mmCIF file of N, CA, C and O in Angstrom:
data_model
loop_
_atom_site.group_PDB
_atom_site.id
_atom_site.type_symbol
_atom_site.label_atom_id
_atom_site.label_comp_id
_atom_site.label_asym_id
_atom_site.label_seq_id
_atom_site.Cartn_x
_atom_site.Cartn_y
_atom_site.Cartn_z
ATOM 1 N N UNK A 257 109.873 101.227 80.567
ATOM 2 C CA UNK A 257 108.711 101.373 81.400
ATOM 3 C C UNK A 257 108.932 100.750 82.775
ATOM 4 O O UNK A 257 108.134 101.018 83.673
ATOM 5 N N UNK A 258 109.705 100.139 82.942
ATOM 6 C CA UNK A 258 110.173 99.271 84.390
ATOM 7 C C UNK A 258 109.979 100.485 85.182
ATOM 8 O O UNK A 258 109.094 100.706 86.009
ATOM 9 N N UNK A 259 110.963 101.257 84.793
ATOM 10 C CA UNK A 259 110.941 102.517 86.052
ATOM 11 C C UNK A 259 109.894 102.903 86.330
ATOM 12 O O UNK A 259 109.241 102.501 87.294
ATOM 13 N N UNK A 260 109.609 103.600 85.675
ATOM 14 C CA UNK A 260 107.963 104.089 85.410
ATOM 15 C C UNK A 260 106.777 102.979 86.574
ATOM 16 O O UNK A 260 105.939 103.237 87.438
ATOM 17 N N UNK A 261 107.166 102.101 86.144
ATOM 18 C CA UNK A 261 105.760 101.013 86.670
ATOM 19 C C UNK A 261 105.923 100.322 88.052
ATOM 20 O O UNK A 261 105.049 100.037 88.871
ATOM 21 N N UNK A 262 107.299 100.119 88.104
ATOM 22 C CA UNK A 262 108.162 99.490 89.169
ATOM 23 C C UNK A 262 108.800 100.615 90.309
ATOM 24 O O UNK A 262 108.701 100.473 91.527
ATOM 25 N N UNK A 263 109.377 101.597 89.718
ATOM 26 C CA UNK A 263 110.213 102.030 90.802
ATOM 27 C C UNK A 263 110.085 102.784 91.566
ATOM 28 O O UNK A 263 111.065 103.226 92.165
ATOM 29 N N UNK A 264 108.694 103.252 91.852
ATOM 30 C CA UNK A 264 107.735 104.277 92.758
ATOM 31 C C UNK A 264 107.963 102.979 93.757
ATOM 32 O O UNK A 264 108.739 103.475 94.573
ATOM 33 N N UNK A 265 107.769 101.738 94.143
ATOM 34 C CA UNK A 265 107.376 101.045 94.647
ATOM 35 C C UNK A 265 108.651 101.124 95.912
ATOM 36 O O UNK A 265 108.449 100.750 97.068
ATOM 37 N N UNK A 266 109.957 101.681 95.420
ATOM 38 C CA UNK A 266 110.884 101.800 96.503
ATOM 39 C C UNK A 266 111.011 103.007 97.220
ATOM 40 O O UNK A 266 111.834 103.390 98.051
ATOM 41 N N UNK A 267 109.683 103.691 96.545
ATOM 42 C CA UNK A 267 109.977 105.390 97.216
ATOM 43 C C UNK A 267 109.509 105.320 98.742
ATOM 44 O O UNK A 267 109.234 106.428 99.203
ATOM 45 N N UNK A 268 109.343 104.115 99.726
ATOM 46 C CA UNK A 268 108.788 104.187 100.571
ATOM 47 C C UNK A 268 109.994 104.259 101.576
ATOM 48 O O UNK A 268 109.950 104.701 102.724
ATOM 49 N N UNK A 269 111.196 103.679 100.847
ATOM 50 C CA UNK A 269 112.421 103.642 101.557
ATOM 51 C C UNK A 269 113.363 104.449 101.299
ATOM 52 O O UNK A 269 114.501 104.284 101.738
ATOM 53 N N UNK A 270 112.949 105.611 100.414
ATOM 54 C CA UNK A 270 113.929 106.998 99.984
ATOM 55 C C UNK A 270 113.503 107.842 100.719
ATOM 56 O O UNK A 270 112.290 107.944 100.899
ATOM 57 N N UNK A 271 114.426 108.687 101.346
ATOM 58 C CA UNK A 271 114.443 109.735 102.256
ATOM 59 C C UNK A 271 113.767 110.913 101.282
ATOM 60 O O UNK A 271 114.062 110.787 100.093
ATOM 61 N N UNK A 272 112.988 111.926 101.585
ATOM 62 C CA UNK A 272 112.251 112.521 100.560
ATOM 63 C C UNK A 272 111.084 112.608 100.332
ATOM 64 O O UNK A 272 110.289 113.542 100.439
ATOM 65 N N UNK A 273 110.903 110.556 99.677
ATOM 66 C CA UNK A 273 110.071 110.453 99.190
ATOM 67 C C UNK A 273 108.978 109.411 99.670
ATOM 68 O O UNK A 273 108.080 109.100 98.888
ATOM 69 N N UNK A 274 109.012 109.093 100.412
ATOM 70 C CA UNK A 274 108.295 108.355 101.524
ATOM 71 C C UNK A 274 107.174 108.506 102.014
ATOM 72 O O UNK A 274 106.641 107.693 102.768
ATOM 73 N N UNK A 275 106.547 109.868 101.534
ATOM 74 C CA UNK A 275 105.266 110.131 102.006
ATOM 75 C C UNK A 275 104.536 110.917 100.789
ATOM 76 O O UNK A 275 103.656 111.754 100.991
ATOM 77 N N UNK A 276 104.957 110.588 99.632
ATOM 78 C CA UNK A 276 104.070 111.663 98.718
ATOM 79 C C UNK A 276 102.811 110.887 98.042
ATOM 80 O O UNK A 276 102.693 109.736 97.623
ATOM 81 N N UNK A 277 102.001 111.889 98.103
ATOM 82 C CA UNK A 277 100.716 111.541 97.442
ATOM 83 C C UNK A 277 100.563 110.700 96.124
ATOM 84 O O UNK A 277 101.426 110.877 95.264
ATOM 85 N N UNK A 278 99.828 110.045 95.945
ATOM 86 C CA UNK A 278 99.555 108.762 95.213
ATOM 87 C C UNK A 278 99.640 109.561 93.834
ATOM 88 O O UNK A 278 100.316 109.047 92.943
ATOM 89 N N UNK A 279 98.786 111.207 93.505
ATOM 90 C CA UNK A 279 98.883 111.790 92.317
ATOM 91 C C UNK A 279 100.367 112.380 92.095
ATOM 92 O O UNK A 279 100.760 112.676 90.967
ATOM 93 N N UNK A 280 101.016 112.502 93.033
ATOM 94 C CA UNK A 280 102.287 112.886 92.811
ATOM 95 C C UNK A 280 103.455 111.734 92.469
ATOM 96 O O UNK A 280 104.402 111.982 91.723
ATOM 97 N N UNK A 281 103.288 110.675 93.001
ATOM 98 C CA UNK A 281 104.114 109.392 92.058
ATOM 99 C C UNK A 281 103.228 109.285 91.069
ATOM 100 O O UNK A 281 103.945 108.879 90.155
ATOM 101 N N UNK A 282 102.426 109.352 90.748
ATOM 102 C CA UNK A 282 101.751 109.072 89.225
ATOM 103 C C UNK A 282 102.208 110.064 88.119
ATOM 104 O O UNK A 282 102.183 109.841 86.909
ATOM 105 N N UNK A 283 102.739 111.492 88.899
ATOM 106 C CA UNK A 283 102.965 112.205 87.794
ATOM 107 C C UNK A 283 104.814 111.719 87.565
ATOM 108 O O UNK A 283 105.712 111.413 86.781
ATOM 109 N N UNK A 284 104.545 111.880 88.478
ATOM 110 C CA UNK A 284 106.604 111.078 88.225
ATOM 111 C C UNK A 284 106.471 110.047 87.559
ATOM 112 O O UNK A 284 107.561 109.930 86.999
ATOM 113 N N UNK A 285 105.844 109.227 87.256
ATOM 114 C CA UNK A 285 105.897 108.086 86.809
ATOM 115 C C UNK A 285 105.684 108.481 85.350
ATOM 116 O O UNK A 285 106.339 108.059 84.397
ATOM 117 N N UNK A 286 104.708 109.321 85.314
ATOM 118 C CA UNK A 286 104.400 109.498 83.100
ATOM 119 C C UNK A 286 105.751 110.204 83.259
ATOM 120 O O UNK A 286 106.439 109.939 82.274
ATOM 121 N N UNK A 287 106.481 111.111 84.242
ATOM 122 C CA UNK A 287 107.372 111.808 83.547
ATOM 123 C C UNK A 287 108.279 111.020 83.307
ATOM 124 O O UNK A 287 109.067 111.401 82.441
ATOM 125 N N UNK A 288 108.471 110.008 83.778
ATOM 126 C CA UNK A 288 109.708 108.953 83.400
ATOM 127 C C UNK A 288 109.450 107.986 82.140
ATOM 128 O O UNK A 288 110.387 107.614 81.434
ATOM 129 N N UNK A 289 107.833 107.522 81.857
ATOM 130 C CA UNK A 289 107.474 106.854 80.524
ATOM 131 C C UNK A 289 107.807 107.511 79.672
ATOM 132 O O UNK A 289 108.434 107.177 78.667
ATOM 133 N N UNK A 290 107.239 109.027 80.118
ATOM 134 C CA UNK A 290 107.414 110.177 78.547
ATOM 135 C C UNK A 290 108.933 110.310 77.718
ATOM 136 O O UNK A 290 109.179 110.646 76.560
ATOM 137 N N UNK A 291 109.868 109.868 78.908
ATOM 138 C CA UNK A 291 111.460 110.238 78.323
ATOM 139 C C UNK A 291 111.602 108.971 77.689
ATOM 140 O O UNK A 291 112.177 108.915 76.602
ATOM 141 N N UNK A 292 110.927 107.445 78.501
ATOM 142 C CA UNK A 292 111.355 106.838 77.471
ATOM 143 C C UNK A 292 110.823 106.686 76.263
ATOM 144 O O UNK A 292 111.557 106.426 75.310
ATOM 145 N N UNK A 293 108.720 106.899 76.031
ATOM 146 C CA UNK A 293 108.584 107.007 74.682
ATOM 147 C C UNK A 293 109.445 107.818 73.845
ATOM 148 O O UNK A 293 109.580 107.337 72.720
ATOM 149 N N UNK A 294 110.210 109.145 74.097
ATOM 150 C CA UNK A 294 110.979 109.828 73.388
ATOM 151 C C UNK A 294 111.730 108.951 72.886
ATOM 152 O O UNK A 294 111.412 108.959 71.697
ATOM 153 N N UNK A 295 112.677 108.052 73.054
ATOM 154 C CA UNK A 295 113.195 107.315 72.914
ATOM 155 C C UNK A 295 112.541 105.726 71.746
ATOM 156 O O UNK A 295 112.998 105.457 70.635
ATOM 157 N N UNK A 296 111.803 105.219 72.226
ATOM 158 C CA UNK A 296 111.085 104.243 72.065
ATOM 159 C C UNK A 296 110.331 104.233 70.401
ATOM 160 O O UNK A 296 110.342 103.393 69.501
ATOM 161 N N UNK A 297 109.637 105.755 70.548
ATOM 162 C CA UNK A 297 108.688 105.625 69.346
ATOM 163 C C UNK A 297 109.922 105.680 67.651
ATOM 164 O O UNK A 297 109.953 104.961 66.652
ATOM 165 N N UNK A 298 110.965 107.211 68.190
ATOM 166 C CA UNK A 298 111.834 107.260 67.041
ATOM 167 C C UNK A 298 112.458 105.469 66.041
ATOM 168 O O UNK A 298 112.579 105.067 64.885
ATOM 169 N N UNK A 299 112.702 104.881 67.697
ATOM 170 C CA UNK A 299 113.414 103.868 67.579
ATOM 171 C C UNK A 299 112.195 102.829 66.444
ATOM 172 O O UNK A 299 112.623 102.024 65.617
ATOM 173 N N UNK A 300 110.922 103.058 66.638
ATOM 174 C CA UNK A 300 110.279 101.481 66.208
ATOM 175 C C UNK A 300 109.763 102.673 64.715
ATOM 176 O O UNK A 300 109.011 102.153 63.890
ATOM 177 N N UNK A 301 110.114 103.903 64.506
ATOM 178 C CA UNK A 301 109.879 104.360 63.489
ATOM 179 C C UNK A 301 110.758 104.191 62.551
ATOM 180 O O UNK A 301 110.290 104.191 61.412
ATOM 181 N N UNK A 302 112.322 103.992 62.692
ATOM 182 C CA UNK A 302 113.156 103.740 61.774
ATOM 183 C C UNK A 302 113.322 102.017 61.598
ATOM 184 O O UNK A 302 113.735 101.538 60.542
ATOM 185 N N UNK A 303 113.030 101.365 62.504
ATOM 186 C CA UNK A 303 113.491 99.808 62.628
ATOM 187 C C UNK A 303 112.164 99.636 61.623
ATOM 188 O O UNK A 303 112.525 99.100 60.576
ATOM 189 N N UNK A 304 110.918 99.898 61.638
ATOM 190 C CA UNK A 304 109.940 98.974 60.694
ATOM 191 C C UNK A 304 110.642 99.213 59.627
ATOM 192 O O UNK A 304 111.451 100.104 59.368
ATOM 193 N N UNK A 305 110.140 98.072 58.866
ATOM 194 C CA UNK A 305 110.560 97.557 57.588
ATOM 195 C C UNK A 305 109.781 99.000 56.219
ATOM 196 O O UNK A 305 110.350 99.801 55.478
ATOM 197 N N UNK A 306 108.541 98.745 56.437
ATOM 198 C CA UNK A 306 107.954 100.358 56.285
ATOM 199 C C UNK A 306 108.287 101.438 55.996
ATOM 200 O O UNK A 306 107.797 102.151 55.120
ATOM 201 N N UNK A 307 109.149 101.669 56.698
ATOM 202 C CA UNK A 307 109.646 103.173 56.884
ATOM 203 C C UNK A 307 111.021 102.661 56.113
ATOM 204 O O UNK A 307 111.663 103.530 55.523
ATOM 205 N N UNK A 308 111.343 101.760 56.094
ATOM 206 C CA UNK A 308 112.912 101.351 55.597
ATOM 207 C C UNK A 308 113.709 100.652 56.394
ATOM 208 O O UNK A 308 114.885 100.457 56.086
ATOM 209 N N UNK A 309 113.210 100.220 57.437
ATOM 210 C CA UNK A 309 114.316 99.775 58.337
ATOM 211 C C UNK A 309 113.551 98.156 58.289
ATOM 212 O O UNK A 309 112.441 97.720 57.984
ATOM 213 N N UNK A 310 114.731 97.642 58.732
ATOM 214 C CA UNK A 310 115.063 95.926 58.914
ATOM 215 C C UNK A 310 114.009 95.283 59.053
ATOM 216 O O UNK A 310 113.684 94.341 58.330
ATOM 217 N N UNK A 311 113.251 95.793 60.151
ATOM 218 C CA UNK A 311 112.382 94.930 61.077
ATOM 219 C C UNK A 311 110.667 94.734 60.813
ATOM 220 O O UNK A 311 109.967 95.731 60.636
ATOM 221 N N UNK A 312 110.192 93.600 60.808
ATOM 222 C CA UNK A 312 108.888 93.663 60.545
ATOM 223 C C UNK A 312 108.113 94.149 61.787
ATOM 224 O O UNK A 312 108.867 94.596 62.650
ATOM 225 N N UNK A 313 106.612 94.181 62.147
ATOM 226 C CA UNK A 313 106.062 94.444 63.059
ATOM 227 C C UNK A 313 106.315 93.421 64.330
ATOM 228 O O UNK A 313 106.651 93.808 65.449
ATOM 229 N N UNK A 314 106.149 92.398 64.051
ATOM 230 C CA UNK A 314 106.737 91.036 64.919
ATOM 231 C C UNK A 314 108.015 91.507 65.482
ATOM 232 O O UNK A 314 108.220 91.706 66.679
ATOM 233 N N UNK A 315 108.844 91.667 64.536
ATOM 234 C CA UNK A 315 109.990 91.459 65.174
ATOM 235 C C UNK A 315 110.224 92.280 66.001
ATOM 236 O O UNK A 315 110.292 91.783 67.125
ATOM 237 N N UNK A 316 110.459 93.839 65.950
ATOM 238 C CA UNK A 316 109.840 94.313 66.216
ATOM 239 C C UNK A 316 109.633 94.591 68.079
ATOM 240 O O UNK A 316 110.206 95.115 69.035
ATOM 241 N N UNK A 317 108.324 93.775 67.698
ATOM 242 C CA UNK A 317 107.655 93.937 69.011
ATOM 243 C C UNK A 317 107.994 92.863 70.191
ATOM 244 O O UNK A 317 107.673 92.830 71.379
ATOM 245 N N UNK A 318 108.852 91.914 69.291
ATOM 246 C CA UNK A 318 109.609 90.500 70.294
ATOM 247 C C UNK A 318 110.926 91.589 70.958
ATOM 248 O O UNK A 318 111.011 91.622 72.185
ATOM 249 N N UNK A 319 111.649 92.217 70.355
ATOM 250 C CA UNK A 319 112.655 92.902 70.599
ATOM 251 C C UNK A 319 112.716 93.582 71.716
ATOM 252 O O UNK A 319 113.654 93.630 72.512
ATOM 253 N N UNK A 320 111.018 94.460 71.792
ATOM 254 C CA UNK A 320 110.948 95.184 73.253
ATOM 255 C C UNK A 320 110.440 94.193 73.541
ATOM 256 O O UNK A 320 111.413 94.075 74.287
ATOM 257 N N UNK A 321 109.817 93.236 73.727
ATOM 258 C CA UNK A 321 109.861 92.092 74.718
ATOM 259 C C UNK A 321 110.619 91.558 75.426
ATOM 260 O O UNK A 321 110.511 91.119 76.571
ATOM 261 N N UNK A 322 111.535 91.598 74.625
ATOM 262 C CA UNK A 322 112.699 91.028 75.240
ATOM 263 C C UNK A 322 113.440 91.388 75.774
ATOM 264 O O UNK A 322 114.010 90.716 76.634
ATOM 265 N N UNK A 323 113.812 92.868 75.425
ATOM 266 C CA UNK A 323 114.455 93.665 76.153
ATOM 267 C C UNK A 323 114.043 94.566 77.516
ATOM 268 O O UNK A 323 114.838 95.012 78.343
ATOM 269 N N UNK A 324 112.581 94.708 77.518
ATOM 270 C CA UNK A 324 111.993 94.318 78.682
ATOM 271 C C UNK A 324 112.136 93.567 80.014
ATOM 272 O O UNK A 324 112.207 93.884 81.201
ATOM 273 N N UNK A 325 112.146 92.549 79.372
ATOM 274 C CA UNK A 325 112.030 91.443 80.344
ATOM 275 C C UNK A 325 113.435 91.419 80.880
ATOM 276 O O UNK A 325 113.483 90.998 82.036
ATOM 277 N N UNK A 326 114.724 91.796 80.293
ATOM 278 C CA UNK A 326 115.991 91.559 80.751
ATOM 279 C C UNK A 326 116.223 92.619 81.117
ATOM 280 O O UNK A 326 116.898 92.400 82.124
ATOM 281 N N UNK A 327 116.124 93.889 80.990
ATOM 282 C CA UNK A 327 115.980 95.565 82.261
ATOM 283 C C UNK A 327 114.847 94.700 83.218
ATOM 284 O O UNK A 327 115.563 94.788 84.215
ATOM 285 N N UNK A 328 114.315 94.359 83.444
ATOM 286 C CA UNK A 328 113.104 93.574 84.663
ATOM 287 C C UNK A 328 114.065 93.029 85.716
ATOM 288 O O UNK A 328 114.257 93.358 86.886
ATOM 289 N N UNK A 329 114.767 91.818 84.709
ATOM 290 C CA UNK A 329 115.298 90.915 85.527
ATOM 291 C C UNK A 329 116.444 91.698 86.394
ATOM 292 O O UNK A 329 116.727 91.282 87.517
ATOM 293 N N UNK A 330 117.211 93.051 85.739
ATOM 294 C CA UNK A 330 118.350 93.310 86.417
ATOM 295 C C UNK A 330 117.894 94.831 87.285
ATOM 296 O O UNK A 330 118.346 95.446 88.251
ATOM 297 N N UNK A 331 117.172 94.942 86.682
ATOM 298 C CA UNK A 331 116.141 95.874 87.661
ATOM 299 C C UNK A 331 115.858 95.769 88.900
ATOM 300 O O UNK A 331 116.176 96.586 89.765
ATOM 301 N N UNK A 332 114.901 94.194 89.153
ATOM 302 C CA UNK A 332 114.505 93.575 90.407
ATOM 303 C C UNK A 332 115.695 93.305 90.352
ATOM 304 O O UNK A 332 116.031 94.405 89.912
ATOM 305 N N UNK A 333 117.047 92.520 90.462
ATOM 306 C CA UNK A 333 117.494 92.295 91.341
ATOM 307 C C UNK A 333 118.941 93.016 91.810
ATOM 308 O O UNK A 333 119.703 92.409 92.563
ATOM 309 N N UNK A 334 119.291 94.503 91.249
ATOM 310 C CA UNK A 334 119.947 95.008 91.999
ATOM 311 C C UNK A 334 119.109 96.833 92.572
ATOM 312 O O UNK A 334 119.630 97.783 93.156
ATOM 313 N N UNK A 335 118.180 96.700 92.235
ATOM 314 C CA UNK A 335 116.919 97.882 93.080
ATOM 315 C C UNK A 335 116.577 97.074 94.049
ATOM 316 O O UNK A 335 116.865 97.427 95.192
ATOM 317 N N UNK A 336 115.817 95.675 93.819
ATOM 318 C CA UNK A 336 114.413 95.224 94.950
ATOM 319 C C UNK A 336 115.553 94.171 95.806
ATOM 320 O O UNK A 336 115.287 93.960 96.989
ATOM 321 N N UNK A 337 116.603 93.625 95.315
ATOM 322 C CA UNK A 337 117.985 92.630 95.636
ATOM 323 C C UNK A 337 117.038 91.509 95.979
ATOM 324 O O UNK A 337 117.605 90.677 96.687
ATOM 325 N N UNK A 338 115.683 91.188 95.691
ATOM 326 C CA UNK A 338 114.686 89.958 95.918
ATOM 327 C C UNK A 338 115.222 88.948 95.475
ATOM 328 O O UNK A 338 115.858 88.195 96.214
ATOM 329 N N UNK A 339 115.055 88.710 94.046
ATOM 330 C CA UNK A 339 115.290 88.256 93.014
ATOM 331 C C UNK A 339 116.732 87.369 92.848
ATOM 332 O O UNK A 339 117.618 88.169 92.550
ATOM 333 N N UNK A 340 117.166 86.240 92.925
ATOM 334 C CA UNK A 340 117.811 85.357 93.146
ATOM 335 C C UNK A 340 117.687 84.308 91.434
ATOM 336 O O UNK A 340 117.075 83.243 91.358
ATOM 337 N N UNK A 341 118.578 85.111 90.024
ATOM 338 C CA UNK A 341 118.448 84.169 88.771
ATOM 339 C C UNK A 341 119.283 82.874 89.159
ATOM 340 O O UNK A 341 120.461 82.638 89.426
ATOM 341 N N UNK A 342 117.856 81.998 89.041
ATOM 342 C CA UNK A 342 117.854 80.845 89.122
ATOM 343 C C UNK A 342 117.978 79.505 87.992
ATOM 344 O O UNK A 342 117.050 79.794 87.236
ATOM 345 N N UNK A 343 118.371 78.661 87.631
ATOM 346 C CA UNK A 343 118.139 78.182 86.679
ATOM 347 C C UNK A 343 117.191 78.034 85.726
ATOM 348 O O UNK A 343 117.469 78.061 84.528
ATOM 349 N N UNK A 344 115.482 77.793 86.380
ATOM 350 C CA UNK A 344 114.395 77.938 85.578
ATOM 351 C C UNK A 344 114.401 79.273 85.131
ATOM 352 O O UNK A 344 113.488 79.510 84.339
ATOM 353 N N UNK A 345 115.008 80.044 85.342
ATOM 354 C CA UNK A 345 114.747 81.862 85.102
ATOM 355 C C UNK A 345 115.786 81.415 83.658
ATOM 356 O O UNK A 345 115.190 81.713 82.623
ATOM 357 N N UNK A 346 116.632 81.029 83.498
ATOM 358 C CA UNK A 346 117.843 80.773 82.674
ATOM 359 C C UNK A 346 117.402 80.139 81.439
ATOM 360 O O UNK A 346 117.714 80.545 80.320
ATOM 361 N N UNK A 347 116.594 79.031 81.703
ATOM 362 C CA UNK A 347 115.860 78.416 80.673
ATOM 363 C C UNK A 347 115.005 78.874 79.997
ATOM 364 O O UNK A 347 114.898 78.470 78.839
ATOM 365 N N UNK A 348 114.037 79.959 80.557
ATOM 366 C CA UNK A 348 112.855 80.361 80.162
ATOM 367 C C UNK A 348 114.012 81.557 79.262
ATOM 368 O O UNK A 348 113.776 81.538 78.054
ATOM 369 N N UNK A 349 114.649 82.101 79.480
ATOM 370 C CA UNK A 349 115.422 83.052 78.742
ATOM 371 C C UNK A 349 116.083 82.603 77.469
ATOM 372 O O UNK A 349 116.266 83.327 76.491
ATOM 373 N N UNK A 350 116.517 80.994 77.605
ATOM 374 C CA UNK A 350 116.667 80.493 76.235
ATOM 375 C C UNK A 350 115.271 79.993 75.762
ATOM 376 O O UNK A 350 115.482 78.902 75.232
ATOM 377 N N UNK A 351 114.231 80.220 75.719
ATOM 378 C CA UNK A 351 113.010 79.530 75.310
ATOM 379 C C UNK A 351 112.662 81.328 74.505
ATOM 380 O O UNK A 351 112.039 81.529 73.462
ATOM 381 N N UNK A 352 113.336 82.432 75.458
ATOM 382 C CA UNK A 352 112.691 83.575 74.605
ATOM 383 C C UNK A 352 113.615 83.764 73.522
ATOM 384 O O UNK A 352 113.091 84.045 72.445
ATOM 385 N N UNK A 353 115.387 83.639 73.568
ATOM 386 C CA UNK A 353 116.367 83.329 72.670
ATOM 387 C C UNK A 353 115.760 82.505 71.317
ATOM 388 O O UNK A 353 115.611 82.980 70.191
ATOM 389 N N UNK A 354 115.466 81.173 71.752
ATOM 390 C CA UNK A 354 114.218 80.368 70.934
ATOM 391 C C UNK A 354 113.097 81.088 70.336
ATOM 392 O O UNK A 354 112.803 80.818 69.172
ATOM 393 N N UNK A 355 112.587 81.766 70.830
ATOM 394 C CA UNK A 355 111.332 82.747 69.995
ATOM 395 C C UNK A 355 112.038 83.549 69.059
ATOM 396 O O UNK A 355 111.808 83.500 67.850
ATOM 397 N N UNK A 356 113.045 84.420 69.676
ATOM 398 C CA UNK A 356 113.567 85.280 68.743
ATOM 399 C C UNK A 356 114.109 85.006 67.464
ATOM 400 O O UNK A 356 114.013 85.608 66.394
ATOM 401 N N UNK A 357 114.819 83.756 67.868
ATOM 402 C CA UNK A 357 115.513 83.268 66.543
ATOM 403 C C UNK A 357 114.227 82.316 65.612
ATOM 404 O O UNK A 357 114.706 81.686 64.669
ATOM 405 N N UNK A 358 113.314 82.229 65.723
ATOM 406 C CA UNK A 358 111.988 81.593 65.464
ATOM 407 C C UNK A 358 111.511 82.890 64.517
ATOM 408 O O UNK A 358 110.957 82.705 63.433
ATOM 409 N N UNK A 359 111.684 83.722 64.849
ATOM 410 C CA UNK A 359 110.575 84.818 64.386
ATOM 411 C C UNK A 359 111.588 85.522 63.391
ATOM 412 O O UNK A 359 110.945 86.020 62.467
ATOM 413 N N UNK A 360 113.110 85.759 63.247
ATOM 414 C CA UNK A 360 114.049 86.474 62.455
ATOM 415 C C UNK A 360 114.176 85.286 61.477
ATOM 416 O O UNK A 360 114.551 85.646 60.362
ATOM 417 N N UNK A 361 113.961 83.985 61.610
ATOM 418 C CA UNK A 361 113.992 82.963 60.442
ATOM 419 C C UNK A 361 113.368 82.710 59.260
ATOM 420 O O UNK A 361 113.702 81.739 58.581
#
């Protein structure tokens, strides 16, 4: 969803796309969620435990958390080049390492 939510935000500096209507990045934008739910839903349909696979609902749902947050981090900083990982950024990443292994225990 990064793309999706985030990356309209650089269309102001793409040749192209610099001037399109607010309903027209919105439709680009589901069209880019939609490829990844394609992706996304199969994936949390075989991983629950439920259906047969490994994972409880928790886990699960820490997993795209987490994996989230780390497409974010490398997202912003070679798209937006803002973003400067800093040590507190480093820590908080072993504190989510810490959750994960908290929640598979």
């Amino acid at each position: 969803m990064t793309f999706a939510w985030y990356g309209h935000l650089k269309f102001k500096s793409m040749k192209g796309f610099e001037n399109l209507p607010l309903a027209v990045v919105i439709i680009i934008s589901w069209g880019i969620a939609l490829l990844e739910y394609c992706f996304q839903v199969p994936a949390n349909r075989i991983g629950f435990e439920e259906n047969g696979g490994p994972f409880s609902l928790l886990q699960l749902k820490v997993i795209q958390e987490v994996v989230t947050l780390l497409v974010f981090v490398v997202f912003s900083m070679v798209v937006f080049k803002t973003n400067v990982l800093q040590l507190h950024h480093i820590a908080g990443f072993g504190c989510l390492i810490l959750a994960v292994y908290l929640l598979f225990k």
